[in-house]
Coordinates of C-alpha atoms and ligand atoms in Angstrom, one line a residue:
M1 CA 6.7 13.0 38.6
I2 CA 7.2 16.1 40.8
G3 CA 9.6 17.4 38.1
L4 CA 6.9 16.9 35.5
K5 CA 4.3 18.7 37.5
K6 CA 6.7 21.6 38.1
Q7 CA 7.4 21.7 34.4
M8 CA 3.7 21.9 33.7
V9 CA 3.1 24.7 36.1
K10 CA 6.0 26.5 34.6
M11 CA 4.6 26.1 31.1
K12 CA 1.2 27.2 32.3
L13 CA 2.6 30.3 33.9
S14 CA 4.7 31.2 30.8
S15 CA 1.7 30.8 28.6
H16 CA -0.4 33.0 30.9
Q17 CA 2.4 35.6 30.7
Q18 CA 2.3 35.4 26.9
V19 CA -1.4 36.1 27.0
M20 CA -1.1 39.0 29.4
D21 CA 1.7 40.6 27.3
K22 CA -0.6 40.4 24.3
F23 CA -3.5 41.7 26.3
Q24 CA -1.4 44.8 27.3
Q25 CA -0.5 45.3 23.6
L26 CA -4.1 45.2 22.6
K27 CA -4.8 47.8 25.3
K28 CA -2.1 50.0 23.8
V29 CA -3.7 49.7 20.4
E30 CA -6.9 51.1 21.9
Q31 CA -5.0 54.4 22.6
L32 CA -4.3 54.9 18.9
D33 CA -6.3 57.4 16.8
A34 CA -8.3 56.1 13.8
A35 CA -5.6 56.9 11.2
A36 CA -2.9 55.2 13.3
M37 CA -5.1 52.2 13.8
K38 CA -5.6 51.9 10.0
S39 CA -1.9 52.1 9.2
T40 CA -1.0 49.7 12.0
Q41 CA -3.5 47.2 10.7
E42 CA -2.2 47.6 7.2
A43 CA 1.3 46.9 8.4
Q44 CA -0.1 43.7 10.0
L45 CA -1.9 42.7 6.9
T46 CA 1.2 43.3 4.7
K47 CA 3.3 41.2 7.0
L48 CA 0.8 38.3 6.8
L49 CA 0.6 38.5 3.0
E50 CA 4.4 38.5 2.7
H51 CA 4.5 35.4 4.7
A52 CA 1.7 33.8 2.8
Y53 CA 3.5 34.5 -0.5
A54 CA 6.8 33.2 0.7
H55 CA 5.5 30.1 2.4
T56 CA 2.3 28.8 0.9
D57 CA 1.8 27.4 -2.6
Y58 CA -1.8 28.4 -2.7
Y59 CA -1.3 32.1 -2.1
R60 CA 1.9 32.4 -4.0
K61 CA 0.0 31.4 -7.2
L62 CA -3.0 33.6 -6.4
F63 CA -0.9 36.7 -5.5
A64 CA 1.0 36.4 -8.8
E65 CA -2.2 35.9 -10.8
H66 CA -4.0 38.9 -9.3
G67 CA -1.0 41.2 -9.1
V68 CA -1.1 41.4 -5.3
M69 CA 2.6 40.6 -5.3
A70 CA 4.2 42.8 -8.0
G71 CA 7.8 43.9 -8.4
G72 CA 8.7 42.1 -5.1
K73 CA 6.2 44.2 -3.2
I74 CA 2.8 43.5 -1.7
R75 CA 0.1 45.7 -3.3
L76 CA -2.6 46.3 -0.7
D77 CA -4.6 48.4 -3.2
R78 CA -5.1 45.1 -5.2
F79 CA -6.1 43.1 -2.1
E80 CA -9.8 43.1 -3.1
R81 CA -8.9 41.3 -6.4
L82 CA -8.2 38.1 -4.4
P83 CA -10.9 35.5 -4.5
F84 CA -12.6 34.6 -1.2
L85 CA -11.6 31.6 0.8
T86 CA -14.4 29.1 1.7
K87 CA -14.6 26.0 3.7
E88 CA -14.7 24.0 0.5
I89 CA -11.4 25.6 -0.7
M90 CA -9.9 24.9 2.8
R91 CA -10.7 21.2 2.3
D92 CA -9.6 21.0 -1.3
E93 CA -6.5 23.1 -1.0
F94 CA -5.4 22.0 2.5
E95 CA -1.8 21.1 1.5
G96 CA -1.3 24.3 -0.5
L97 CA -2.6 26.5 2.3
K98 CA -0.2 25.0 4.9
S99 CA 2.9 27.1 5.6
D100 CA 6.1 25.3 4.5
D101 CA 7.9 26.3 7.6
L102 CA 5.8 24.2 10.0
A103 CA 8.8 22.3 11.2
S104 CA 10.0 25.5 12.9
R105 CA 6.6 26.6 14.2
S106 CA 4.7 25.6 17.2
W107 CA 1.2 24.7 16.0
Y108 CA -1.8 22.4 16.3
E109 CA -4.8 21.2 14.2
N110 CA -8.3 22.5 14.8
T111 CA -11.7 21.8 13.1
S112 CA -14.7 24.0 12.5
G113 CA -18.1 23.4 14.2
G114 CA -19.5 21.9 11.1
S115 CA -23.0 23.2 11.3
T116 CA -23.0 23.6 7.5
G117 CA -22.6 19.9 6.7
F118 CA -18.9 19.2 6.8
Q119 CA -16.1 20.1 9.1
A120 CA -13.2 22.1 7.8
K121 CA -9.7 21.2 9.1
F122 CA -7.1 23.9 9.7
L123 CA -3.8 24.6 11.4
Q124 CA -3.2 27.3 14.0
D125 CA -0.1 28.6 15.7
N126 CA 0.2 28.4 19.4
V127 CA 1.0 32.2 19.3
Y128 CA -2.3 32.7 17.5
K129 CA -4.0 30.9 20.4
D130 CA -2.4 33.4 22.9
W131 CA -3.7 36.3 20.8
A132 CA -7.2 34.7 20.7
Q133 CA -7.1 34.4 24.5
A134 CA -5.9 38.0 24.9
N135 CA -8.9 39.1 22.9
K136 CA -11.1 37.2 25.2
V137 CA -9.6 38.9 28.2
L138 CA -10.0 42.3 26.6
F139 CA -13.6 41.7 25.6
D140 CA -14.3 40.4 29.1
E141 CA -12.9 43.6 30.5
W142 CA -15.1 45.7 28.2
S143 CA -18.1 43.9 29.5
G144 CA -17.3 44.3 33.2
R145 CA -15.2 41.3 34.1
G146 CA -11.7 41.9 35.5
I147 CA -9.1 39.1 35.5
G148 CA -10.2 36.4 38.1
D149 CA -13.7 37.8 38.6
K150 CA -16.4 35.2 39.0
Q151 CA -18.0 34.0 35.8
I152 CA -20.7 31.5 35.0
R153 CA -20.7 30.0 31.5
L154 CA -23.9 28.7 30.0
W155 CA -22.0 26.7 27.4
G156 CA -21.5 23.4 25.7
S157 CA -22.6 22.1 22.3
V158 CA -23.4 18.5 21.2
R159 CA -19.7 18.4 20.3
D160 CA -18.7 19.6 23.7
L161 CA -21.1 17.4 25.6
L162 CA -18.4 16.7 28.1
V163 CA -19.4 19.7 30.3
G164 CA -19.8 18.3 33.8
K165 CA -17.9 15.2 32.9
E166 CA -14.4 16.6 32.5
T167 CA -11.2 15.5 34.2
W168 CA -10.4 16.9 37.6
R169 CA -7.6 18.9 36.0
T170 CA -10.0 20.8 33.7
Q171 CA -12.4 21.3 36.7
A172 CA -9.5 22.5 38.9
G173 CA -8.5 25.0 36.2
R174 CA -12.0 26.4 36.2
W175 CA -12.0 26.6 39.9
L176 CA -8.7 28.5 39.8
R177 CA -10.1 30.9 37.3
N178 CA -13.3 31.4 39.3
E179 CA -15.5 29.9 36.5
I180 CA -18.6 27.6 36.7
W181 CA -19.7 25.9 33.5
L182 CA -23.3 24.9 33.1
N183 CA -24.4 22.8 30.2
A184 CA -26.5 24.8 27.8
Y185 CA -27.4 21.9 25.7
N186 CA -31.0 20.6 26.0
M187 CA -32.1 22.7 29.0
T188 CA -35.0 21.0 30.7
A189 CA -37.3 22.8 33.2
D190 CA -35.6 21.0 36.2
R191 CA -32.2 21.9 34.9
I192 CA -33.0 25.5 34.3
G193 CA -34.3 25.7 37.9
E194 CA -31.0 24.4 39.2
Y195 CA -29.1 26.9 37.0
V196 CA -30.9 29.8 38.5
N197 CA -30.1 28.5 42.0
T198 CA -26.5 28.2 41.1
I199 CA -26.4 31.8 39.8
N200 CA -28.0 33.0 43.0
R201 CA -25.6 31.1 45.1
F202 CA -22.3 31.8 43.2
K203 CA -23.2 35.5 42.4
P204 CA -21.1 35.8 39.3
V205 CA -19.8 39.2 38.2
H206 CA -20.2 38.0 34.6
I207 CA -22.3 35.5 32.6
L208 CA -21.1 34.2 29.3
S209 CA -23.8 32.4 27.3
Y210 CA -25.2 31.4 23.9
V211 CA -27.9 33.9 23.0
E212 CA -30.6 31.4 22.9
S213 CA -29.7 29.8 26.3
I214 CA -29.7 32.9 28.3
Y215 CA -32.9 34.0 26.6
E216 CA -34.5 30.7 27.6
L217 CA -33.3 31.2 31.1
A218 CA -34.6 34.7 31.3
R219 CA -38.0 33.6 30.0
Y220 CA -38.2 30.9 32.7
I221 CA -37.2 33.4 35.4
R222 CA -40.0 35.7 34.3
Q223 CA -42.7 33.0 34.1
K224 CA -41.9 31.7 37.5
G225 CA -41.5 35.2 38.9
I226 CA -38.3 34.3 40.8
R227 CA -35.6 36.7 41.9
V228 CA -32.2 36.4 40.2
H229 CA -28.8 37.8 41.0
S230 CA -27.8 40.7 38.8
P231 CA -24.3 40.3 37.3
R232 CA -22.2 43.3 36.2
G233 CA -22.6 42.2 32.6
I234 CA -23.9 39.4 30.4
M235 CA -22.0 38.4 27.3
T236 CA -23.9 36.7 24.6
T237 CA -22.4 34.9 21.6
A238 CA -23.0 32.3 18.9
G239 CA -26.4 33.5 17.6
V240 CA -28.4 36.4 16.5
L241 CA -29.3 38.8 19.3
T242 CA -32.5 40.6 18.3
P243 CA -33.4 43.9 20.0
E244 CA -36.4 42.1 21.7
M245 CA -34.2 39.4 23.1
R246 CA -31.7 42.0 24.4
E247 CA -34.4 44.0 26.1
M248 CA -35.9 40.9 27.7
I249 CA -32.5 39.6 29.0
E250 CA -31.4 43.0 30.3
S251 CA -34.7 43.7 32.2
T252 CA -34.8 40.2 33.7
F253 CA -31.2 40.4 35.0
N254 CA -31.3 44.1 35.6
T255 CA -27.9 44.5 33.8
R256 CA -26.5 45.2 30.3
V257 CA -25.9 42.7 27.5
F258 CA -22.7 42.7 25.6
N259 CA -22.8 40.9 22.2
R260 CA -19.7 39.2 21.0
Y261 CA -19.0 37.7 17.6
G262 CA -16.5 35.1 16.6
S263 CA -15.9 31.6 15.1
R264 CA -13.8 28.6 15.7
E265 CA -11.8 29.2 12.6
V266 CA -10.6 32.8 13.3
G267 CA -11.4 33.3 17.1
D268 CA -13.3 36.2 18.6
I269 CA -13.6 39.0 16.0
A270 CA -15.7 41.7 17.6
C271 CA -17.5 42.8 20.8
E272 CA -19.6 45.6 22.2
C273 CA -18.1 48.1 24.5
D274 CA -20.1 49.8 27.3
K275 CA -21.6 52.3 24.9
H276 CA -23.4 49.5 23.0
E277 CA -23.3 51.3 19.6
G278 CA -22.0 48.3 17.7
L279 CA -19.4 45.6 17.9
H280 CA -15.8 46.9 17.9
I281 CA -13.6 44.7 15.6
S282 CA -10.3 43.6 17.0
E283 CA -8.5 45.3 14.1
Y284 CA -5.0 44.5 15.3
T285 CA -5.8 40.8 15.0
H286 CA -8.5 40.7 12.3
Y287 CA -9.2 42.5 9.0
V288 CA -12.9 42.4 8.3
E289 CA -14.7 43.2 5.0
I290 CA -18.4 43.2 4.2
V291 CA -19.1 42.2 0.6
R292 CA -22.0 42.0 -1.7
D293 CA -23.1 38.9 -3.6
D294 CA -21.0 40.0 -6.5
G295 CA -17.9 40.3 -4.3
S296 CA -17.7 44.1 -4.3
L297 CA -17.3 45.9 -1.0
A298 CA -20.6 46.9 0.7
E299 CA -21.2 50.5 2.0
P300 CA -21.3 51.0 5.8
G301 CA -24.8 50.1 7.0
E302 CA -25.4 47.8 4.0
I303 CA -25.8 44.1 4.9
G304 CA -23.5 41.7 3.1
H305 CA -21.3 38.6 3.6
I306 CA -18.6 38.8 6.3
A307 CA -15.1 38.1 5.1
V308 CA -12.3 37.8 7.6
T309 CA -8.5 37.8 7.3
Q310 CA -6.9 36.5 10.5
L311 CA -3.7 38.5 11.0
M312 CA -2.0 36.4 13.7
N313 CA -2.1 32.9 12.3
Y314 CA 0.8 32.1 10.0
A315 CA 0.7 28.3 10.2
M316 CA -2.2 28.3 7.8
P317 CA -3.1 31.8 6.7
L318 CA -6.9 32.4 6.2
I319 CA -7.2 35.4 3.9
R320 CA -10.6 36.8 2.9
Y321 CA -12.3 33.9 4.5
R322 CA -16.1 33.9 3.8
I323 CA -17.2 32.8 7.2
G324 CA -20.8 32.1 6.2
D325 CA -22.4 34.9 8.3
M326 CA -24.1 38.1 7.2
G327 CA -23.7 41.5 8.8
A328 CA -23.1 45.3 8.3
M329 CA -20.4 47.7 9.2
A330 CA -21.5 50.6 11.4
E331 CA -22.0 54.0 9.8
H332 CA -20.5 55.9 12.7
R333 CA -17.6 55.8 15.1
C334 CA -18.3 54.8 18.6
S335 CA -18.7 57.6 21.2
C336 CA -16.2 55.7 23.5
G337 CA -13.4 57.0 21.4
R338 CA -11.8 53.6 20.6
P339 CA -10.2 53.6 17.2
Q340 CA -11.5 50.2 16.0
R341 CA -14.3 50.2 13.4
M342 CA -17.5 48.5 14.4
L343 CA -19.9 46.0 13.0
R344 CA -23.4 47.5 13.4
E345 CA -24.9 44.1 13.6
V346 CA -24.5 40.4 12.7
T347 CA -27.7 39.3 11.1
G348 CA -27.1 35.6 11.0
R349 CA -25.9 32.8 8.8
E350 CA -26.0 33.1 5.0
S351 CA -28.6 30.4 5.1
D352 CA -30.8 32.5 7.3
T353 CA -31.6 34.5 4.2
F354 CA -34.7 33.4 2.4
Y355 CA -35.3 34.0 -1.3
T356 CA -38.8 34.7 -2.7
P357 CA -40.3 33.3 -5.8
G358 CA -40.1 36.8 -7.2
G359 CA -36.4 37.0 -6.6
G360 CA -36.4 39.1 -3.5
K361 CA -34.4 38.5 -0.3
V362 CA -35.8 38.3 3.2
H363 CA -33.3 38.2 6.1
G364 CA -34.0 35.9 9.0
T365 CA -34.6 38.7 11.5
Y366 CA -37.8 39.5 9.7
F367 CA -39.3 36.3 11.1
T368 CA -38.1 36.8 14.6
Q369 CA -40.1 40.0 14.7
I370 CA -43.3 38.1 13.7
F371 CA -42.9 35.6 16.5
Y372 CA -41.9 37.8 19.3
P373 CA -45.4 38.9 20.4
E374 CA -46.7 35.3 20.4
Q375 CA -46.0 34.5 24.0
W376 CA -47.7 31.1 23.7
I377 CA -44.9 29.9 21.5
K378 CA -41.9 28.6 23.4
Q379 CA -39.7 27.8 20.4
Y380 CA -40.1 28.0 16.7
Q381 CA -38.2 27.4 13.5
V382 CA -39.0 28.7 10.0
V383 CA -37.7 26.4 7.3
Q384 CA -37.8 27.3 3.6
E385 CA -38.0 23.9 2.0
Q386 CA -38.4 25.2 -1.5
V387 CA -38.6 28.7 -2.9
D388 CA -42.5 28.7 -2.6
E389 CA -42.8 26.4 0.4
I390 CA -42.3 27.2 4.1
E391 CA -42.6 25.0 7.1
V392 CA -43.1 26.6 10.5
K393 CA -42.2 24.3 13.5
I394 CA -43.6 25.3 16.8
V395 CA -43.1 24.2 20.4
C396 CA -45.9 25.5 22.6
E397 CA -45.5 26.9 26.1
E398 CA -46.8 24.6 28.9
G399 CA -50.5 24.5 28.9
A400 CA -50.9 26.1 25.5
T401 CA -53.0 23.9 23.2
A402 CA -52.1 23.5 19.7
L403 CA -53.4 24.4 16.3
T404 CA -57.2 24.8 16.5
S405 CA -57.4 27.1 19.6
R406 CA -54.6 29.3 18.2
K407 CA -56.1 29.7 14.7
D408 CA -56.1 33.5 15.0
S409 CA -52.5 33.7 15.9
L410 CA -51.5 31.3 13.2
D411 CA -53.4 33.4 10.6
V412 CA -51.5 36.5 11.7
I413 CA -48.2 34.6 11.3
K414 CA -49.2 33.2 8.0
S415 CA -50.2 36.6 6.5
S416 CA -47.0 38.2 7.9
I417 CA -44.9 35.6 6.2
K418 CA -46.8 36.0 3.0
R419 CA -46.3 39.8 3.1
A420 CA -42.6 39.2 2.7
M421 CA -42.5 35.9 0.7
G422 CA -45.4 36.6 -1.6
D423 CA -49.0 35.2 -1.9
T424 CA -48.0 32.1 -3.8
C425 CA -45.9 30.8 -0.9
R426 CA -47.4 27.7 0.8
I427 CA -47.1 27.7 4.6
T428 CA -47.6 24.7 6.8
F429 CA -47.4 24.5 10.6
T430 CA -46.1 21.5 12.5
F431 CA -46.0 21.1 16.3
A432 CA -43.2 19.4 18.3
D433 CA -42.1 18.9 21.9
H434 CA -38.6 20.2 21.3
I435 CA -36.5 21.7 18.5
P436 CA -32.8 20.8 19.0
A437 CA -29.9 23.1 18.4
T438 CA -27.3 22.3 15.7
A439 CA -24.2 20.2 16.4
S440 CA -22.2 23.4 17.1
G441 CA -24.6 24.5 19.8
K442 CA -26.2 27.4 17.8
Y443 CA -29.9 27.5 17.7
R444 CA -31.4 28.2 14.3
Y445 CA -34.6 30.2 14.1
T446 CA -34.6 30.3 10.3
I447 CA -33.1 27.9 7.8
S448 CA -33.4 28.2 4.0
K449 CA -32.7 25.1 2.0
V450 CA -32.9 27.2 -1.2
D451 CA -29.7 27.5 -3.2
P452 CA -29.7 31.1 -4.5
S453 CA -27.2 30.1 -7.3
K454 CA -30.0 27.9 -8.7
L455 CA -32.5 30.7 -8.9
A456 CA -32.9 32.7 -12.2
D457 CA -30.0 35.1 -12.3
A458 CA -32.1 37.9 -13.9
D459 CA -33.9 39.0 -10.8
K460 CA -31.8 37.5 -8.0
D461 CA -30.3 40.7 -6.7
S462 CA -32.8 43.2 -8.0
R463 CA -34.6 43.9 -4.8
E464 CA -33.7 45.3 -1.5
P465 CA -33.8 43.0 1.5
V466 CA -37.0 43.1 3.5
G467 CA -37.4 43.4 7.2
I468 CA -34.2 45.1 8.3
G469 CA -34.7 48.4 10.1
Ligands
ZN501 ZN1 -17.0 51.8 21.9

């Protein structure tokens, strides 16, 4: 028994060392200039493509078909000819995507959050996991948390409902790492009050939270007029952080917010540095493209679909994976001097984008601007049921009475929605006590159930998106 324990401690330490080595390597990459960063990343990408060609049936066939492997060499200039990978393809081509050398690799199976209907299954190398962890350590450092510094996590989705019920081993691990986890799911007023007390008692250097959860906490603190401990940084993730939300969280906690972007399939992709000019992409571990509806590359600043190639996972390579989110590349380099390119913003899920009867597009952030001034509204969700039909779900703040007494506000909301969606759009309001988050823990402000592929092709892409400034 003691031998086993010793063995486990040894394994833990060696894994920790692996992560630290990779963290140091990522720090070295930060010293490169932009040109060296680009060539280093291209070398990483080439290596992955060579592996994918040699070891997976799916990519071998695709690379040959599209000339990405020609004359025994990888042609990066033809990379953009490759079709995108989707969750559906991952499910249908699972066997063909698996590397044929798994017997000699150390790997595990993982699944996606599944907020889009079904869960995708995929394989990841243990080495990939170390890289993912190293990125977390790096991003933590950017946002003010050194190794071992106290952190509070406002975390836990329906899927991870175990928060607070874990084994002593998990809890001991957190205690060792100086972390306290608070369940972010279904935060009641009582619970929020306790969380504020915990923050004031523990005095964390760093808070990591879902966007929506820390925003809700900040609103509560303001309403009650209570004092709260100010951490060195707050890292938000898994949701769209609007400028209004950022401002509110920052002024409540008297600190800076650092937005981080990632997913279960490819790990953390990008994070803000202390200049807050955009989200630096971890370009040593991820190759990111922003693409238009027709698959062509978008210009910097132009909102499109995010496609990610994970450069460190060989057990099941994910190449040009359309993650389901929309975003834009930054038009400028960051003034911090780091060589990694930046995402200017992540605007949300693809299904946050609404389509008008006239064929225009309206991004979800348009609606968040409408609701921000309405302080009587605690939670809302705008759902496009059909192309000309929108349902607005509203949860009122305590004491606010519904519908009739708020007629003026509702009229303003209605006309703002019509301004973007067109006069023929029918808008209904419904009131609820609570709007739950999705199974993956993300809270959705906007959901479109309209399938753009079923709209008339003629005018689908003919208009500029509305509401992005
Ligand atoms: Zn920077």
